[in-house]
Amino acid sequence: RLGSTRAQAGLPEVNLGILPGAGGTQRLPRLIGAEKSVDFMCRGAPMKAQKAKEVGLLDEVIEGDHAAVLQACVDFALSKTSV
């Protein structure tokens, strides 16, 4: 999971009184742990990219323009393939 320095992650639906979908209630706790997930789900506030990396939501934060971020994503994907 990669994000640009301008990326934000969040579960804004909780601000409308809606429970997060399966991604927010099932995958998020498995990814960053139950305690951090509950806080994330209850607040509904967006998390900046660097903080998302610190809690384990992102693997890497990429600096640069759109082309640099796209290239970093392609490079990351290629590094994970066994072809």
Tab-separated table of C-alpha atoms in Angstrom:
chain	number	residue	atom	x	y	z
A	1	ARG	CA	0.000	0.000	0.000
A	2	LEU	CA	1.512	3.245	-1.176
A	3	GLY	CA	0.389	6.829	-0.814
A	4	SER	CA	1.607	10.217	-1.901
A	5	THR	CA	2.602	12.837	0.644
A	6	ARG	CA	-0.755	14.517	-0.028
A	7	ALA	CA	-2.808	11.355	0.582
A	8	GLN	CA	-5.249	11.047	3.459
A	9	ALA	CA	-6.990	7.959	4.787
A	10	GLY	CA	-10.198	7.913	6.735
A	11	LEU	CA	-13.612	6.496	7.351
A	12	PRO	CA	-15.750	9.618	6.820
A	13	GLU	CA	-19.024	7.670	6.780
A	14	VAL	CA	-18.937	7.486	10.579
A	15	ASN	CA	-19.456	11.258	10.659
A	16	LEU	CA	-22.836	10.594	9.030
A	17	GLY	CA	-23.750	7.918	11.558
A	18	ILE	CA	-23.047	5.078	9.135
A	19	LEU	CA	-20.938	2.091	10.159
A	20	PRO	CA	-17.867	1.480	8.015
A	21	GLY	CA	-18.149	-1.312	5.470
A	22	ALA	CA	-16.199	-4.574	5.508
A	23	GLY	CA	-12.948	-2.797	4.679
A	24	GLY	CA	-13.225	-0.655	7.791
A	25	THR	CA	-14.542	-3.259	10.190
A	26	GLN	CA	-12.809	-6.425	8.998
A	27	ARG	CA	-9.605	-5.635	7.120
A	28	LEU	CA	-8.523	-2.531	9.028
A	29	PRO	CA	-8.226	-4.288	12.427
A	30	ARG	CA	-6.257	-7.105	10.827
A	31	LEU	CA	-3.932	-4.569	9.279
A	32	ILE	CA	-3.259	-2.128	12.126
A	33	GLY	CA	-4.717	-3.851	15.188
A	34	ALA	CA	-8.018	-3.598	17.011
A	35	GLU	CA	-7.156	-0.722	19.349
A	36	LYS	CA	-5.972	1.632	16.608
A	37	SER	CA	-8.874	0.594	14.379
A	38	VAL	CA	-11.531	1.367	16.975
A	39	ASP	CA	-10.072	4.838	17.473
A	40	PHE	CA	-9.904	5.347	13.714
A	41	MET	CA	-13.528	4.176	13.268
A	42	CYS	CA	-14.941	6.282	16.083
A	43	ARG	CA	-13.274	9.579	15.220
A	44	GLY	CA	-13.876	9.624	11.479
A	45	ALA	CA	-11.084	12.182	11.114
A	46	PRO	CA	-8.748	11.809	8.134
A	47	MET	CA	-5.206	10.606	8.775
A	48	LYS	CA	-2.306	12.124	6.850
A	49	ALA	CA	-0.038	9.828	4.860
A	50	GLN	CA	2.940	9.911	7.222
A	51	LYS	CA	0.780	9.039	10.230
A	52	ALA	CA	-0.898	6.272	8.194
A	53	LYS	CA	2.548	4.829	7.527
A	54	GLU	CA	3.468	5.040	11.217
A	55	VAL	CA	0.399	3.015	12.259
A	56	GLY	CA	0.882	0.461	9.463
A	57	LEU	CA	-1.840	1.539	7.069
A	58	LEU	CA	0.661	2.428	4.334
A	59	ASP	CA	3.884	0.656	3.449
A	60	GLU	CA	5.507	3.671	1.884
A	61	VAL	CA	4.880	7.393	1.397
A	62	ILE	CA	6.022	8.681	-1.984
A	63	GLU	CA	7.166	12.244	-2.592
A	64	GLY	CA	6.860	13.941	-5.955
A	65	ASP	CA	4.335	14.685	-8.644
A	66	HIS	CA	1.693	12.339	-10.015
A	67	ALA	CA	4.135	10.723	-12.448
A	68	ALA	CA	6.654	9.997	-9.668
A	69	VAL	CA	3.973	8.417	-7.495
A	70	LEU	CA	2.688	6.336	-10.398
A	71	GLN	CA	6.198	5.131	-11.234
A	72	ALA	CA	6.841	4.232	-7.603
A	73	CYS	CA	3.607	2.195	-7.582
A	74	VAL	CA	4.626	0.330	-10.734
A	75	ASP	CA	8.098	-0.354	-9.308
A	76	PHE	CA	6.586	-1.566	-6.028
A	77	ALA	CA	4.190	-3.898	-7.846
A	78	LEU	CA	6.966	-5.300	-10.012
A	79	SER	CA	9.114	-5.934	-6.957
A	80	LYS	CA	6.321	-8.093	-5.499
A	81	THR	CA	5.831	-10.297	-8.558
A	82	SER	CA	7.628	-13.568	-9.128
A	83	VAL	CA	7.434	-13.483	-12.918
